[in-house]
Coordinates of C-alpha atoms and ligand atoms in Angstrom, one line a residue:
X50 CA 3.9 133.6 15.0
X51 CA 6.7 130.8 14.8
X52 CA 9.1 131.6 13.0
X53 CA 9.4 130.0 9.3
X54 CA 10.3 126.3 9.3
X55 CA 13.3 126.1 6.4
X56 CA 12.8 123.4 3.8
X57 CA 15.8 121.3 4.8
X58 CA 13.8 121.1 7.7
X59 CA 11.3 119.9 6.5
X60 CA 12.2 117.1 3.7
X61 CA 15.2 116.0 6.5
X62 CA 11.1 115.6 9.0
X63 CA 10.3 113.0 5.4
X64 CA 13.6 111.0 5.1
X65 CA 12.9 110.3 9.1
X66 CA 10.0 109.7 7.9
X67 CA 10.3 107.5 5.5
X68 CA 13.8 105.3 7.8
X69 CA 10.5 105.4 10.5
X70 CA 8.4 103.8 9.0
X71 CA 8.1 104.0 5.0
X72 CA 9.0 99.8 5.0
X73 CA 5.2 99.6 7.4
X74 CA 2.3 98.0 6.5
X75 CA -0.6 100.2 5.8
X76 CA 1.5 103.4 5.4
X77 CA 1.5 105.2 2.0
X78 CA 4.8 105.8 1.8
X79 CA 5.0 106.9 -2.8
X80 CA 4.0 110.8 -2.8
X81 CA 6.3 110.9 -0.3
X82 CA 9.6 109.0 -1.5
X83 CA 7.6 111.1 -4.8
X84 CA 8.4 114.1 -3.7
X85 CA 11.7 113.6 -2.3
X86 CA 13.6 112.6 -5.5
X87 CA 11.9 114.9 -6.8
X88 CA 13.2 118.0 -4.5
X89 CA 16.7 116.4 -4.7
X90 CA 16.9 116.7 -8.4
X91 CA 15.4 120.2 -8.2
X92 CA 17.5 121.2 -5.9
X93 CA 20.4 120.5 -7.1
X94 CA 19.6 122.3 -10.4
X95 CA 19.6 125.3 -9.0
X96 CA 18.0 128.9 -7.8
X97 CA 16.9 130.1 -11.5
X98 CA 12.7 130.5 -11.2
X99 CA 10.5 128.6 -13.3
X100 CA 7.1 130.3 -13.9
X101 CA 4.7 128.5 -16.2
X102 CA 1.7 130.2 -17.7
X103 CA -1.5 128.2 -17.5
X104 CA -5.4 128.2 -18.6
X105 CA -7.9 127.5 -20.8
X106 CA -7.6 127.0 -23.8
X107 CA -8.0 130.6 -26.3
X108 CA -7.7 132.9 -22.7
X109 CA -4.2 133.9 -23.9
X110 CA -1.4 132.4 -22.8
X111 CA 1.0 132.0 -25.3
X112 CA 0.4 135.9 -26.4
X113 CA 1.4 137.3 -22.9
X114 CA 4.0 134.4 -23.5
X115 CA 5.0 136.6 -26.4
X116 CA 4.1 140.1 -24.6
X117 CA 6.7 139.6 -21.8
X118 CA 9.3 137.8 -24.0
X119 CA 9.6 141.2 -26.0
X120 CA 9.2 138.7 -29.2
X121 CA 7.1 136.2 -30.7
X122 CA 8.1 132.2 -29.2
X123 CA 5.2 130.9 -29.2
X124 CA 2.3 131.4 -31.8
X125 CA -0.8 132.6 -30.6
X126 CA -3.6 130.8 -32.4
X127 CA -5.9 131.5 -34.9
X128 CA -6.9 129.0 -35.2
X129 CA -7.9 126.9 -31.7
X130 CA -6.3 124.2 -30.1
X131 CA -3.1 126.0 -30.7
X132 CA 0.2 125.6 -28.0
X133 CA 0.6 122.2 -28.5
X134 CA 3.9 121.4 -26.8
X135 CA 5.4 123.3 -24.0
X136 CA 7.3 126.3 -24.7
X137 CA 9.9 128.0 -22.8
X138 CA 12.0 131.6 -22.4
X139 CA 15.4 131.7 -21.4
X140 CA 16.7 134.7 -19.6
X141 CA 20.4 134.0 -17.7
X142 CA 23.2 135.4 -18.0
X143 CA 24.1 130.9 -17.7
X144 CA 22.4 129.6 -19.9
X145 CA 24.6 126.2 -19.3
X146 CA 22.0 126.1 -16.2
X147 CA 19.5 126.3 -17.8
X148 CA 19.5 124.0 -20.4
X149 CA 19.7 121.2 -17.4
X150 CA 17.1 122.9 -15.6
X151 CA 14.7 122.4 -19.1
X152 CA 16.5 118.9 -19.2
X153 CA 14.5 117.6 -16.5
X154 CA 11.6 120.2 -16.9
X155 CA 11.4 118.3 -20.6
X156 CA 10.9 121.2 -22.2
X157 CA 13.1 121.1 -25.5
X158 CA 11.4 124.1 -27.6
X159 CA 13.7 126.9 -26.1
X160 CA 14.4 130.3 -26.8
X161 CA 17.2 132.2 -25.3
X162 CA 16.8 135.9 -24.4
X163 CA 19.2 137.2 -26.0
X164 CA 20.1 140.0 -24.5
X165 CA 19.5 139.4 -21.0
X166 CA 17.6 142.3 -18.4
X167 CA 19.2 141.9 -15.3
X168 CA 16.6 142.1 -13.4
X169 CA 14.8 139.0 -15.4
X170 CA 18.4 136.8 -14.9
X171 CA 17.6 134.2 -13.7
X172 CA 13.4 133.6 -15.1
X173 CA 12.6 130.9 -17.0
X174 CA 9.1 131.1 -18.5
X175 CA 7.3 128.3 -19.7
X176 CA 4.1 129.0 -22.4
X177 CA 1.7 125.7 -21.7
X178 CA -0.9 123.9 -23.4
X179 CA -4.1 124.1 -22.1
X180 CA -5.6 122.2 -19.3
X181 CA -8.6 122.7 -21.4
X182 CA -7.8 120.4 -24.2
X183 CA -9.7 118.1 -26.0
X184 CA -5.8 116.3 -27.1
X185 CA -4.3 114.1 -24.3
X186 CA -1.1 114.5 -24.5
X187 CA -1.8 118.7 -23.8
X188 CA -3.7 118.1 -20.6
X189 CA -1.0 115.2 -19.1
X190 CA 1.5 117.7 -20.3
X191 CA 0.1 120.7 -18.3
X192 CA -0.6 118.2 -15.0
X193 CA 3.0 117.1 -15.3
X194 CA 5.0 120.7 -15.9
X195 CA 2.4 121.7 -13.1
X196 CA 4.3 119.7 -10.1
X197 CA 7.5 120.7 -10.9
X198 CA 7.3 125.2 -11.6
X199 CA 8.0 127.1 -8.8
X200 CA 5.3 129.6 -10.0
X201 CA 2.3 129.2 -11.5
X202 CA 0.4 132.2 -13.2
X203 CA -2.9 131.1 -14.3
X204 CA -4.1 132.8 -17.2
X205 CA -8.5 133.0 -16.5
X206 CA -9.9 135.5 -19.1
X207 CA -13.5 136.8 -19.0
X208 CA -15.7 134.0 -19.9
X209 CA -13.7 131.3 -18.4
X210 CA -12.9 132.9 -15.3
X211 CA -14.8 130.8 -12.4
X212 CA -14.8 127.6 -14.8
X213 CA -15.1 125.0 -12.6
X214 CA -12.5 123.0 -12.9
X215 CA -9.8 125.1 -13.1
X216 CA -10.7 126.0 -9.1
X217 CA -11.6 122.7 -8.4
X218 CA -8.4 121.1 -9.9
X219 CA -5.8 123.6 -10.3
X220 CA -6.2 126.6 -8.1
X221 CA -8.1 125.5 -4.6
X222 CA -5.1 122.5 -3.9
X223 CA -2.7 125.6 -3.6
X224 CA -4.4 127.2 -0.1
X225 CA -1.9 127.3 2.2
X226 CA 0.6 127.7 0.4
X227 CA 0.2 130.3 -2.1
X228 CA 3.4 131.8 -2.5
X229 CA 3.5 128.8 -5.5
X230 CA 0.3 131.1 -7.3
X231 CA -0.7 134.8 -9.5
X232 CA -4.2 134.8 -10.8
X233 CA -4.5 137.3 -13.8
X234 CA -7.6 137.9 -15.2
X235 CA -5.9 138.8 -18.6
X236 CA -7.9 140.4 -21.8
X237 CA -8.9 143.4 -18.7
X238 CA -10.0 145.7 -22.9
X239 CA -12.4 144.2 -23.6
X240 CA -14.7 145.3 -20.9
X241 CA -15.4 148.1 -20.1
X242 CA -14.6 149.5 -16.6
X243 CA -17.6 148.6 -14.4
X244 CA -17.3 145.6 -16.4
X245 CA -13.7 145.2 -15.5
X246 CA -13.9 145.8 -11.2
X247 CA -17.0 143.2 -11.0
X248 CA -15.5 141.0 -13.1
X249 CA -12.5 141.2 -10.8
X250 CA -14.7 141.7 -7.5
X251 CA -15.4 138.2 -8.3
X252 CA -12.3 136.2 -8.9
X253 CA -11.5 137.8 -5.8
X254 CA -14.2 136.9 -3.8
X255 CA -14.0 133.5 -5.7
X256 CA -9.4 132.6 -4.2
X257 CA -10.7 134.2 -1.3
X258 CA -13.1 131.1 -1.1
X259 CA -10.9 129.2 -1.9
X260 CA -9.1 130.3 1.2
X261 CA -5.8 131.9 -2.0
X262 CA -6.8 135.3 -0.1
X263 CA -2.9 136.2 -0.5
X264 CA -2.3 134.4 -4.4
X265 CA -2.1 138.6 -5.7
X266 CA -5.1 139.2 -9.1
X267 CA -3.1 141.3 -12.0
X268 CA -5.8 142.2 -14.6
X269 CA -4.0 142.7 -18.2
X270 CA -4.4 142.8 -21.1
X271 CA -2.0 140.8 -23.7
X272 CA -3.3 142.8 -26.7
X273 CA -2.9 146.5 -25.3
X274 CA -0.1 146.3 -22.9
X275 CA -2.7 147.2 -20.1
X276 CA -1.2 145.5 -16.5
X277 CA 1.8 144.3 -17.9
X278 CA 4.1 145.8 -16.5
X279 CA 2.8 145.5 -13.0
X280 CA 3.3 142.0 -14.2
X281 CA 5.9 142.3 -14.8
X282 CA 6.7 143.6 -11.2
X283 CA 6.1 140.3 -10.2
X284 CA 7.8 138.0 -11.7
X285 CA 11.2 140.7 -11.3
X286 CA 10.3 140.7 -7.2
X287 CA 10.0 136.0 -7.4
X288 CA 13.3 136.1 -9.8
X289 CA 15.2 138.5 -7.1
X290 CA 14.2 137.0 -4.4
X291 CA 15.5 133.5 -4.7
X292 CA 12.6 132.1 -3.3
X293 CA 10.5 130.7 -5.9
X294 CA 12.7 126.9 -6.2
X295 CA 11.9 126.8 -2.1
X296 CA 8.7 128.2 -1.4
X297 CA 7.0 125.6 -4.1
X298 CA 9.0 122.9 -2.4
X299 CA 7.9 123.5 1.2
X300 CA 4.6 124.3 -0.2
X301 CA 4.9 120.0 -1.5
X302 CA 5.8 119.3 1.2
X303 CA 3.7 120.8 3.4
X304 CA 0.3 119.3 1.0
X305 CA 2.3 115.4 1.2
X306 CA 2.9 114.9 4.7
X307 CA -0.8 115.8 5.4
X308 CA -2.1 114.4 3.4
X309 CA -0.2 111.0 3.8
X310 CA -0.5 111.7 8.0
X311 CA -3.7 109.6 7.9
X312 CA -3.1 107.9 4.1
X313 CA -3.3 104.1 3.5
X314 CA -3.6 101.8 1.2
X315 CA -5.9 100.2 3.4
X316 CA -9.3 102.0 3.9
X317 CA -8.1 104.0 0.9
X318 CA -7.4 106.4 3.2
X319 CA -6.0 109.6 1.4
X320 CA -6.6 113.3 2.4
X321 CA -9.9 112.1 4.1
X322 CA -9.4 109.8 6.4
X323 CA -9.4 112.4 9.3
X324 CA -6.2 113.1 8.2
X325 CA -6.9 117.3 7.3
X326 CA -7.9 118.3 11.2
X327 CA -5.1 115.8 11.9
X328 CA -5.9 113.0 13.8
X329 CA -7.1 113.1 18.0
X330 CA -4.7 110.7 19.3
X331 CA -1.8 109.7 17.3
X332 CA 1.4 111.0 17.3
X333 CA 0.5 111.3 21.2
X334 CA 1.4 109.8 24.3
X335 CA 2.8 106.7 23.2
X336 CA 0.2 103.4 23.8
X337 CA 1.2 100.1 26.4
X338 CA -1.0 97.1 26.8
X339 CA -1.7 97.0 30.5
X340 CA -0.1 94.3 32.7
X341 CA -4.0 93.0 32.8
X342 CA -3.5 92.7 29.6
X343 CA -0.7 90.9 29.1
X344 CA -1.7 88.5 31.4
X345 CA -5.0 88.1 29.2
X346 CA -3.2 86.8 26.6
X347 CA -0.1 84.5 28.8
X348 CA -3.7 83.1 30.6
X349 CA -4.4 83.2 26.6
X350 CA -1.4 80.8 24.8
X351 CA -0.7 79.0 27.2
X352 CA -3.9 76.9 27.6
X353 CA -3.6 76.6 23.5
X354 CA 0.2 75.6 24.5
X355 CA -1.3 72.8 26.5
X356 CA 0.2 74.0 30.3
X357 CA -2.4 72.3 32.5
X358 CA -1.5 68.9 30.2
X359 CA 1.9 69.4 30.9
X360 CA 1.7 70.5 34.9
X361 CA -0.6 67.7 35.4
X362 CA 2.0 65.1 33.6
X363 CA 4.4 66.6 35.9
X364 CA 2.5 66.5 38.6
X365 CA 1.8 62.9 37.9
X366 CA 5.7 62.0 36.8
X367 CA 7.3 63.6 40.1
X368 CA 4.3 61.2 42.2
X369 CA 6.0 58.7 40.6
X370 CA 8.7 59.6 41.6
X371 CA 8.3 59.8 45.1
X372 CA 5.9 56.8 44.8
X373 CA 9.9 55.1 43.7
X374 CA 11.5 56.7 47.0
X375 CA 9.4 56.1 49.7
X376 CA 7.1 53.1 48.5
X377 CA 7.1 49.9 49.3
X378 CA 9.5 48.1 47.4
X379 CA 8.1 45.2 45.8
X380 CA 5.7 48.4 45.0
X381 CA 7.9 50.6 43.1
X382 CA 9.1 47.6 40.6
X383 CA 5.6 47.8 39.4
X384 CA 5.2 51.4 39.3
X385 CA 9.5 51.6 37.1
X386 CA 7.6 49.4 34.5
X387 CA 4.7 51.6 33.9
X388 CA 5.6 55.1 31.2
X389 CA 6.8 58.1 32.0
X390 CA 4.1 60.3 31.4
X391 CA 7.2 63.6 30.4
X392 CA 8.2 61.4 27.8
X393 CA 5.6 60.5 26.9
X394 CA 4.7 63.8 25.9
X395 CA 7.6 64.6 24.4
X396 CA 8.8 66.1 27.8
X397 CA 12.1 65.4 29.2
X398 CA 12.6 66.7 33.3
X399 CA 16.5 66.7 32.1
X400 CA 18.0 69.8 31.9
X401 CA 21.5 69.4 29.9
X402 CA 21.7 71.1 26.8
X403 CA 19.2 73.3 28.6
X404 CA 16.7 72.4 25.7
X405 CA 14.4 69.0 26.0
X406 CA 14.7 65.8 23.5
X407 CA 12.2 64.4 21.4
X408 CA 12.7 61.0 22.7
X409 CA 10.4 59.5 20.6
X410 CA 11.5 55.8 19.5
X411 CA 11.2 57.0 16.1
X412 CA 9.0 58.9 13.0
X413 CA 5.7 58.2 13.2
X414 CA 6.1 59.6 17.0
X415 CA 6.9 62.9 15.1
X416 CA 4.9 63.1 13.2
X417 CA 1.8 62.8 15.3
X418 CA 3.7 65.7 17.1
X419 CA 2.9 68.1 14.1
X420 CA 0.1 69.0 15.1
X421 CA 1.5 72.4 16.7
X422 CA 5.3 71.6 15.4
X423 CA 6.7 73.7 13.0
X424 CA 6.6 72.1 9.3
X425 CA 9.8 73.7 7.9
X426 CA 12.1 73.0 10.9
X427 CA 10.6 69.5 10.8
X428 CA 12.6 67.8 7.8
X429 CA 14.7 65.0 8.8
X430 CA 14.7 65.2 12.3
X431 CA 12.3 62.9 12.7
X432 CA 13.4 61.1 16.0
X433 CA 15.7 63.6 16.5
X434 CA 16.7 66.6 18.6
X435 CA 13.1 69.0 17.4
X436 CA 12.9 70.9 20.3
X437 CA 9.1 70.1 20.1
X438 CA 6.9 68.2 22.2
X439 CA 3.9 64.9 21.1
X440 CA 1.6 67.2 23.2
X441 CA -1.8 66.8 21.1
X442 CA -2.9 69.9 19.4
X443 CA -5.0 72.9 20.9
X444 CA -8.6 72.1 20.6
X445 CA -10.7 74.8 17.9
X446 CA -11.8 76.8 21.5
X447 CA -8.5 77.4 23.1
X448 CA -6.9 78.4 19.7
X449 CA -10.5 80.4 19.0
X450 CA -8.8 81.9 22.4
X451 CA -5.1 82.5 21.5
X452 CA -6.3 84.8 18.2
X453 CA -9.2 86.6 20.2
X454 CA -6.2 87.5 22.3
X455 CA -4.1 88.3 20.7
X456 CA -6.3 90.5 18.9
X457 CA -7.5 92.4 21.2
X458 CA -3.7 93.3 21.3
X459 CA -3.8 94.5 18.0
X460 CA -6.8 96.7 18.5
X461 CA -5.1 98.0 21.9
X462 CA -1.9 99.1 19.7
X463 CA -3.8 100.5 17.5
X464 CA -5.8 103.3 19.8
X465 CA -6.5 106.5 18.8
X466 CA -5.4 105.3 15.2
X467 CA -6.8 106.1 11.6
X468 CA -9.3 102.8 10.5
X469 CA -6.1 101.8 7.4
X470 CA -3.9 101.5 10.0
X471 CA -5.7 99.3 13.0
X472 CA -6.7 96.7 9.6
X473 CA -3.1 97.0 9.4
X474 CA -2.0 95.7 13.1
X475 CA -5.1 93.1 12.7
X476 CA -3.4 91.8 9.8
X477 CA -0.2 91.6 10.9
X478 CA -2.4 89.9 14.4
X479 CA -3.9 86.9 12.1
X480 CA 0.3 86.7 11.0
X481 CA 1.6 86.5 14.4
X482 CA -1.4 84.1 15.4
X483 CA 0.0 81.9 12.5
X484 CA 3.3 81.3 13.3
X485 CA 2.7 80.7 17.3
X486 CA 1.4 77.5 17.6
X487 CA 5.0 76.3 16.8
X488 CA 6.7 79.0 18.6
X489 CA 4.6 77.8 21.7
X490 CA 5.8 73.7 21.4
X491 CA 9.3 75.1 21.1
X492 CA 8.9 77.7 24.5
X493 CA 7.0 74.3 26.3
X494 CA 9.7 71.8 24.7
X495 CA 12.9 74.6 25.8
X496 CA 10.9 74.9 29.3
X497 CA 12.7 73.2 32.1
X498 CA 10.2 70.4 34.1
X499 CA 12.6 68.9 36.5
X500 CA 10.8 68.2 39.7
X501 CA 13.6 68.0 41.2
X502 CA 15.3 65.6 43.3
X503 CA 13.4 64.4 46.4
X504 CA 14.2 65.3 50.0
X505 CA 17.4 63.9 51.6
X506 CA 15.3 62.1 54.6
X507 CA 12.8 60.6 52.7
X508 CA 16.1 58.2 52.1
X509 CA 15.4 57.7 55.9
X510 CA 12.1 56.5 55.2
X511 CA 13.7 53.7 52.1
X512 CA 15.9 51.6 54.1
X513 CA 13.1 51.3 56.6
X514 CA 11.2 50.1 54.1
X515 CA 13.7 48.4 53.6
X516 CA 13.9 46.9 57.0
X517 CA 10.4 45.9 57.0
X518 CA 10.7 44.2 54.0
X519 CA 14.0 42.7 55.4
X520 CA 11.5 41.2 58.6
X521 CA 8.7 40.7 56.8
X522 CA 10.8 38.0 54.3
X523 CA 12.9 36.9 57.5
X524 CA 9.5 35.7 59.1
X525 CA 8.3 34.1 56.0
X526 CA 11.5 32.4 55.2
X527 CA 10.9 31.1 58.9
X528 CA 7.4 29.3 58.3
X529 CA 8.7 28.5 55.7
X530 CA 11.3 26.7 57.2
X531 CA 9.1 25.4 60.5
X532 CA 6.3 24.1 57.4
X533 CA 9.5 22.0 55.7
X534 CA 10.6 21.0 60.2
X535 CA 6.3 19.7 60.5
X536 CA 6.1 17.9 56.6
X537 CA 9.2 15.4 58.7
X538 CA 7.6 15.5 62.1
X539 CA 10.6 17.1 63.5
X540 CA 8.9 20.0 64.8
X541 CA 8.4 19.6 68.0
X542 CA 12.3 19.1 68.1
X543 CA 13.2 23.2 68.0
X544 CA 11.6 25.7 69.6
X545 CA 8.9 28.3 68.9
X546 CA 9.3 31.5 70.3
X547 CA 6.5 33.4 70.9
X548 CA 5.5 36.8 72.8
X549 CA 2.8 37.1 74.2
X550 CA 1.7 33.8 72.2
X551 CA 2.6 34.9 68.7
X552 CA 5.4 32.7 67.4
X553 CA 7.8 35.2 66.7
X554 CA 8.3 34.1 62.7
X555 CA 4.5 34.7 62.6
X556 CA 5.3 38.9 64.0
X557 CA 8.1 38.5 62.0
X558 CA 6.0 38.6 58.7
X559 CA 2.6 40.4 59.9
X560 CA 4.5 43.1 61.7
X561 CA 6.8 43.5 58.4
X562 CA 4.2 43.5 56.2
X563 CA 1.7 45.9 57.8
X564 CA 4.7 48.6 58.7
X565 CA 5.9 48.1 54.7
X566 CA 2.1 49.2 53.3
X567 CA 1.8 51.5 56.6
X568 CA 4.7 53.7 55.7
X569 CA 3.9 53.6 52.2
X570 CA 0.1 55.1 53.3
X571 CA 1.9 57.7 55.6
X572 CA 4.6 59.1 53.0
X573 CA 1.5 59.2 50.4
X574 CA 1.3 63.3 51.3
X575 CA 4.1 64.1 51.1
X576 CA 4.5 62.7 47.5
X577 CA 1.5 64.3 46.3
X578 CA 2.5 67.9 48.4
X579 CA 6.1 67.8 47.0
X580 CA 3.9 66.6 43.3
X581 CA 1.3 69.7 43.6
X582 CA 5.2 72.0 44.3
X583 CA 7.3 70.2 41.4
X584 CA 4.5 71.1 39.0
X585 CA 3.4 74.6 40.7
X586 CA 7.7 75.6 39.3
X587 CA 6.6 73.8 36.1
X588 CA 3.8 75.3 35.7
X589 CA 6.2 79.2 36.9
X590 CA 8.3 78.1 34.5
X591 CA 6.3 77.4 31.3
X592 CA 3.8 80.4 32.3
X593 CA 8.0 82.1 31.8
X594 CA 8.3 81.2 28.5
X595 CA 5.3 81.2 27.6
X596 CA 4.8 85.2 28.9
X597 CA 8.3 85.8 26.6
X598 CA 6.7 84.0 23.2
X599 CA 4.1 86.8 24.3
X600 CA 6.5 89.5 24.8
X601 CA 8.0 88.8 21.8
X602 CA 6.1 87.8 19.2
X603 CA 3.5 90.3 20.0
X604 CA 3.0 92.2 21.9
X605 CA 6.6 93.7 21.2
X606 CA 6.1 93.3 17.1
X607 CA 2.9 95.0 17.6
X608 CA 3.4 98.2 19.8
X609 CA 6.7 98.3 17.2
X610 CA 4.1 99.2 15.0
X611 CA 1.8 101.2 16.5
X612 CA 5.8 103.2 17.1
X613 CA 6.4 103.6 14.3
X614 CA 3.2 104.7 13.2
X615 CA 3.0 107.8 16.2
X616 CA 6.5 108.7 15.3
X617 CA 5.6 108.9 10.9
X618 CA 2.7 110.7 12.0
X619 CA 5.0 112.9 14.4
X620 CA 7.5 112.9 11.9
X621 CA 5.2 113.7 8.9
X622 CA 3.3 116.7 12.1
X623 CA 7.7 118.3 12.0
X624 CA 7.5 118.8 7.4
X625 CA 4.4 119.8 7.8
X626 CA 3.9 122.5 10.4
Ligands
GTP756 N1 -8.4 141.3 -27.2 C1 -8.0 140.2 -27.2 N2 -7.4 139.4 -27.3 C2 -6.3 138.4 -27.2 C3 -5.4 139.1 -25.8 N3 -4.4 137.9 -25.8 C4 -4.5 137.1 -26.5 N4 -5.6 137.8 -26.7 C5 -6.2 136.4 -28.5 O1 -7.0 135.4 -28.1 C6 -6.7 134.0 -29.2 C7 -6.0 133.5 -28.4 O2 -4.5 133.7 -27.2 P1 -3.2 132.8 -27.6 O3 -2.4 133.6 -27.0 O4 -3.7 131.2 -28.2 O5 -4.5 131.8 -26.3 P2 -3.4 130.9 -25.9 O6 -3.8 130.8 -24.1 O7 -2.3 130.3 -25.7 O8 -4.3 129.8 -27.1 P3 -3.9 128.3 -26.0 O9 -2.5 127.5 -27.4 O10 -4.4 127.6 -27.2 O11 -4.6 127.5 -24.8 C8 -5.7 135.0 -30.0 O12 -6.4 135.4 -31.5 C9 -5.4 136.3 -29.5 O13 -4.8 137.3 -30.2 C10 -5.9 140.6 -24.8 O14 -5.3 140.0 -23.8 N5 -7.1 141.6 -25.4
MG757 MG1 -0.8 129.1 -26.6

């Protein structure tokens, strides 16, 4: 067997658990907090051993109490019920210490033993009201004190010793930390020898079946004094060991830790949520979101963020830039008048300042962008730098796909967890998903979409374009001049040079025009290829930006929450060992 784990270590593990996941969604940390508070308070009050006599009405608690105290402190009942508030009898050479303890216990009726038997020094004996009282106050008082005392002596009597209410509610829960319990069968004088033997055997069997085999069972008679010496010896042993406080707390820690491991407010969890037998995979190997799952998420988010629209716009912008660089000069003019497809989406190819600007002309444009924008950040920023795009809102299908992908990550993160925690992860994923459109839009808006400089040698094409255009213009002017001379009947004055019979000005005009158009047509595939590359580059950058959003806004928080559950589980397992 392993060495017993000290209380301090267990309490430390509980504190760790709280630090790690006390605030995690779906974690019911309240019982852990309450126990730590109780343990702190009780340990500060010293090592006195608080023993309570508990039991049904008329079982003989007060008579037993008086017999052990050797004085009539608590009046045994002639009329039932009698004891309504707890009484204390204190054996202590340091009565002040006991006073603090009794204040904490909330027991005002106290009796100080005048001559303290050194064997019992440090014993605080309580006579409790009846747990089965018709008075609610009595029952509440019992339940309160049962939680606080170090040792519980259950006083049963021959009539009601098998009462299911006592066994289920008060005895069975201590299975596993029997050190807290002691069971006495009082009024043994009322039974004959065989009756007592049968009764004891029956009760023993019952206790054993409840996992309380280690709990001592004593037959006593408060009236005749039978068995009182043995009971006293039990108490002396516990008082001397000065372990009752820690044993009780160890029992509490184990019970609370076991219950808390599977508990969650979402499924109403508690002890039966798979906590007793332990959950198979929680606390096991860390759950990781695979690359494929991440890719699927990034795909869905990229769609929802309008990445295809943006890359198409980048391609158009690049084609337009390439056209301006290589095209026939007059056509460039027309191109220059067309709106920039990136600007229309409030996207720019500018890298200045690291972020794109909303280039909209004013409020109306900025409001149009609101489908995907963070209203909170909007404010009066319309038209100013807002880091938002004017991309249309994601279509419902895209939204749904993104939500599904996010939920998938939540499900993967919740693998092997109790249902309550899985549900809590899903709830978190919904919150994360709701914040995504604004984050994605910002990621797109701050991505550098610059198609890049057009290749240098394209300048050569531009020069040739100008040359052939100049040739065409020269031809045109020449022809115009000839037409003017013809009108004045002077066309025979100047000789008209020809090349193979074709007049040079005509040749200049036609060849110049054809060459310009041919050059434009030939550079088209070059521009196309270049713009495709620019779009691909922008697509990669956008995907990286979206991937970052997926990591920080979805995968990160969900795996962190999962990690908190695992570590909560581990810490509680350490506490419950
Ligand atoms: N024969 C016999 N009678 C006992 C014994 N112990 C207690 N009684 C009697 O049983 C009756 C009830 O005893 P109490 O000590 O008042 O019982 P209690 O458990 O304190 O009852 P509540 O305070 O009502 O919860 C009294 O009349 C006692 O004299 C015993 O060992 N043998
Ligand atoms: Mg009583």
